[in-house]
Structures are given as structure tokens and as C-alpha cells.
Amino acid sequence: MRNLFIFTFCLTGVCVNCITVTGYEGGGAFIRCNYSQGYEKHNKYFCKDSAFYCKDQIRTENKNTCFEKDDKFSLYDNTAERYFTVWINNLQQEDSGVYQCGTDINYLPDVYTEVQLEVKT
């Protein structure tokens, strides 16, 4: 049973790299998420929690355009340089936790970067 769980976990996504970001209450956090060549046309997203139960915070289909949501999150996908950035405004303690910078992949597991956000007082 343990081998089956590990196999299932591997199919849900591939952690390309993992980063830690620190911010302060009331301030903001800037997160840069790189992606590989060939994924420029894919949709990008930023979600909270593990890859299994990730709840979207922001998702966009627009390329090379800054997209904002609820004055809390913004996302910019720079396809020429193959990275997207996420800006989180007005950080609060409850914003601390694990997030995923993700790239939608059709018919295959998404590629993501795990982000550990720590909000300090």
C-alpha cells in the first residue's frame, strides 16, 4: 500500500524547485516562478496548500499582462524570459503557509514550484 501511495503522489505533479519567501504584516511579498522552455503558452496559477489540495489564489490566461485579483494578488507572466511573478499585498499572519506556483499541463501532471511563505510581525 505504501508503494501505491508514493506512485500516486508522483503522478500529481513535479516539484521543479522549492523556495522560501519572508514578508511582514501589512507589507507585501514578491515571488518569482521560473518555468521551462515550451511552457510559454500554458496558463499559470498561484494556489495555497499542498499540490493535492491547492486552492487557487490567482489564475490567468493572459500572457505579458499584469492581472490583479481582489487587490490582494497580482500575476504577470513574462513569456520572453520564461517566468511569472506573483505579488501579494497587505500580508497577514494567516497568509503564512505553503503555496504552489503552477503551470497547467494538458493531459499530464502540472509542473509547479513550491513556495513557503512566512509572514512576520
mmCIF file of C-alpha atoms in Angstrom:
data_model
loop_
_atom_site.group_PDB
_atom_site.id
_atom_site.type_symbol
_atom_site.label_atom_id
_atom_site.label_comp_id
_atom_site.label_asym_id
_atom_site.label_seq_id
_atom_site.Cartn_x
_atom_site.Cartn_y
_atom_site.Cartn_z
ATOM 1 C CA MET A 1 0.000 0.000 0.000
ATOM 2 C CA ARG A 2 2.838 2.409 0.761
ATOM 3 C CA ASN A 3 4.289 1.994 -2.745
ATOM 4 C CA LEU A 4 0.902 2.744 -4.262
ATOM 5 C CA PHE A 5 0.669 5.978 -2.255
ATOM 6 C CA ILE A 6 4.130 7.114 -3.398
ATOM 7 C CA PHE A 7 3.296 6.286 -7.003
ATOM 8 C CA THR A 8 0.028 8.224 -6.786
ATOM 9 C CA PHE A 9 1.833 11.176 -5.234
ATOM 10 C CA CYS A 10 4.366 11.281 -8.061
ATOM 11 C CA LEU A 11 1.594 11.477 -10.655
ATOM 12 C CA THR A 12 0.009 14.596 -9.134
ATOM 13 C CA GLY A 13 2.808 16.991 -10.007
ATOM 14 C CA VAL A 14 6.520 17.540 -10.300
ATOM 15 C CA CYS A 15 8.224 19.933 -7.890
ATOM 16 C CA VAL A 16 10.796 21.665 -10.073
ATOM 17 C CA ASN A 17 12.287 23.631 -7.182
ATOM 18 C CA CYS A 18 11.169 24.940 -3.823
ATOM 19 C CA ILE A 19 11.678 28.441 -2.416
ATOM 20 C CA THR A 20 11.113 30.323 0.848
ATOM 21 C CA VAL A 21 9.781 33.880 0.978
ATOM 22 C CA THR A 22 9.544 36.102 4.063
ATOM 23 C CA GLY A 23 7.273 39.123 4.384
ATOM 24 C CA TYR A 24 5.950 41.371 7.135
ATOM 25 C CA GLU A 25 2.393 42.044 8.262
ATOM 26 C CA GLY A 26 0.883 44.925 6.326
ATOM 27 C CA GLY A 27 3.591 44.711 3.665
ATOM 28 C CA GLY A 28 3.882 42.688 0.501
ATOM 29 C CA ALA A 29 5.717 39.690 -0.894
ATOM 30 C CA PHE A 30 7.208 39.275 -4.365
ATOM 31 C CA ILE A 31 7.549 35.748 -5.734
ATOM 32 C CA ARG A 32 9.291 34.819 -8.975
ATOM 33 C CA CYS A 33 8.414 31.472 -10.524
ATOM 34 C CA ASN A 34 10.560 30.197 -13.382
ATOM 35 C CA TYR A 35 9.362 27.683 -15.956
ATOM 36 C CA SER A 36 10.990 25.698 -18.742
ATOM 37 C CA GLN A 37 11.049 26.406 -22.447
ATOM 38 C CA GLY A 38 7.946 25.100 -24.160
ATOM 39 C CA TYR A 39 5.524 26.236 -21.440
ATOM 40 C CA GLU A 40 5.198 29.862 -22.566
ATOM 41 C CA LYS A 41 1.662 29.381 -23.927
ATOM 42 C CA HIS A 42 0.403 27.413 -20.912
ATOM 43 C CA ASN A 43 -1.801 29.018 -18.244
ATOM 44 C CA LYS A 44 -0.163 29.932 -14.922
ATOM 45 C CA TYR A 45 -1.587 29.958 -11.401
ATOM 46 C CA PHE A 46 -0.710 30.552 -7.753
ATOM 47 C CA CYS A 47 -2.521 28.472 -5.158
ATOM 48 C CA LYS A 48 -2.372 27.805 -1.420
ATOM 49 C CA ASP A 49 -1.692 24.429 0.214
ATOM 50 C CA SER A 50 -0.121 21.216 -0.984
ATOM 51 C CA ALA A 51 -0.342 20.081 -4.584
ATOM 52 C CA PHE A 52 -3.140 17.655 -3.619
ATOM 53 C CA TYR A 53 -5.490 20.300 -2.168
ATOM 54 C CA CYS A 54 -4.309 23.513 -3.738
ATOM 55 C CA LYS A 55 -6.876 26.355 -3.619
ATOM 56 C CA ASP A 56 -6.386 28.946 -6.369
ATOM 57 C CA GLN A 57 -5.488 32.419 -5.160
ATOM 58 C CA ILE A 58 -4.996 33.771 -8.689
ATOM 59 C CA ARG A 59 -5.058 32.188 -12.146
ATOM 60 C CA THR A 60 -4.687 33.844 -15.508
ATOM 61 C CA GLU A 61 -4.673 33.029 -19.190
ATOM 62 C CA ASN A 62 -3.211 36.410 -20.180
ATOM 63 C CA LYS A 63 0.420 36.498 -21.258
ATOM 64 C CA ASN A 64 2.709 39.510 -20.782
ATOM 65 C CA THR A 65 -0.094 41.376 -18.986
ATOM 66 C CA CYS A 66 -0.427 42.108 -15.275
ATOM 67 C CA PHE A 67 -3.604 40.572 -13.875
ATOM 68 C CA GLU A 68 -4.931 41.637 -10.458
ATOM 69 C CA LYS A 69 -7.449 39.925 -8.193
ATOM 70 C CA ASP A 70 -9.206 41.420 -5.154
ATOM 71 C CA ASP A 71 -6.427 43.974 -4.508
ATOM 72 C CA LYS A 72 -4.568 41.098 -2.783
ATOM 73 C CA PHE A 73 -2.844 39.179 -5.579
ATOM 74 C CA SER A 74 -1.375 40.087 -8.929
ATOM 75 C CA LEU A 75 0.316 37.863 -11.505
ATOM 76 C CA TYR A 76 2.464 38.753 -14.503
ATOM 77 C CA ASP A 77 3.588 36.088 -16.997
ATOM 78 C CA ASN A 78 6.790 37.144 -18.796
ATOM 79 C CA THR A 79 6.903 34.650 -21.660
ATOM 80 C CA ALA A 80 10.068 36.121 -23.227
ATOM 81 C CA GLU A 81 12.098 35.384 -20.079
ATOM 82 C CA ARG A 82 10.046 32.284 -19.067
ATOM 83 C CA TYR A 83 8.985 33.268 -15.576
ATOM 84 C CA PHE A 84 5.923 34.655 -13.886
ATOM 85 C CA THR A 85 5.736 36.854 -10.837
ATOM 86 C CA VAL A 86 3.186 36.985 -8.073
ATOM 87 C CA TRP A 87 2.761 39.980 -5.770
ATOM 88 C CA ILE A 88 0.779 39.586 -2.542
ATOM 89 C CA ASN A 89 -0.425 42.822 -0.889
ATOM 90 C CA ASN A 90 -1.355 43.536 2.727
ATOM 91 C CA LEU A 91 0.177 40.398 4.231
ATOM 92 C CA GLN A 92 -1.457 38.943 7.342
ATOM 93 C CA GLN A 93 -0.392 36.085 9.634
ATOM 94 C CA GLU A 94 -2.999 33.806 8.038
ATOM 95 C CA ASP A 95 -1.216 34.245 4.680
ATOM 96 C CA SER A 96 1.698 32.186 6.029
ATOM 97 C CA GLY A 97 1.937 28.679 4.641
ATOM 98 C CA VAL A 98 2.701 26.565 1.607
ATOM 99 C CA TYR A 99 1.783 27.771 -1.884
ATOM 100 C CA GLN A 100 2.350 26.458 -5.390
ATOM 101 C CA CYS A 101 3.379 28.401 -8.488
ATOM 102 C CA GLY A 102 1.860 26.221 -11.170
ATOM 103 C CA THR A 103 1.847 25.751 -14.913
ATOM 104 C CA ASP A 104 -1.179 23.980 -16.397
ATOM 105 C CA ILE A 105 -0.146 20.981 -18.472
ATOM 106 C CA ASN A 106 -2.788 19.277 -20.615
ATOM 107 C CA TYR A 107 -3.139 15.505 -20.113
ATOM 108 C CA LEU A 108 -0.076 15.365 -17.806
ATOM 109 C CA PRO A 109 0.623 16.405 -14.200
ATOM 110 C CA ASP A 110 1.116 20.146 -13.748
ATOM 111 C CA VAL A 111 4.601 21.489 -13.169
ATOM 112 C CA TYR A 112 4.879 23.564 -10.027
ATOM 113 C CA THR A 113 7.281 25.346 -7.721
ATOM 114 C CA GLU A 114 6.557 25.016 -4.023
ATOM 115 C CA VAL A 115 6.707 28.301 -2.098
ATOM 116 C CA GLN A 116 6.910 28.510 1.695
ATOM 117 C CA LEU A 117 5.653 31.948 2.774
ATOM 118 C CA GLU A 118 6.425 33.171 6.274
ATOM 119 C CA VAL A 119 4.739 36.346 7.475
ATOM 120 C CA LYS A 120 6.439 38.040 10.433
ATOM 121 C CA THR A 121 5.055 40.744 12.722
#
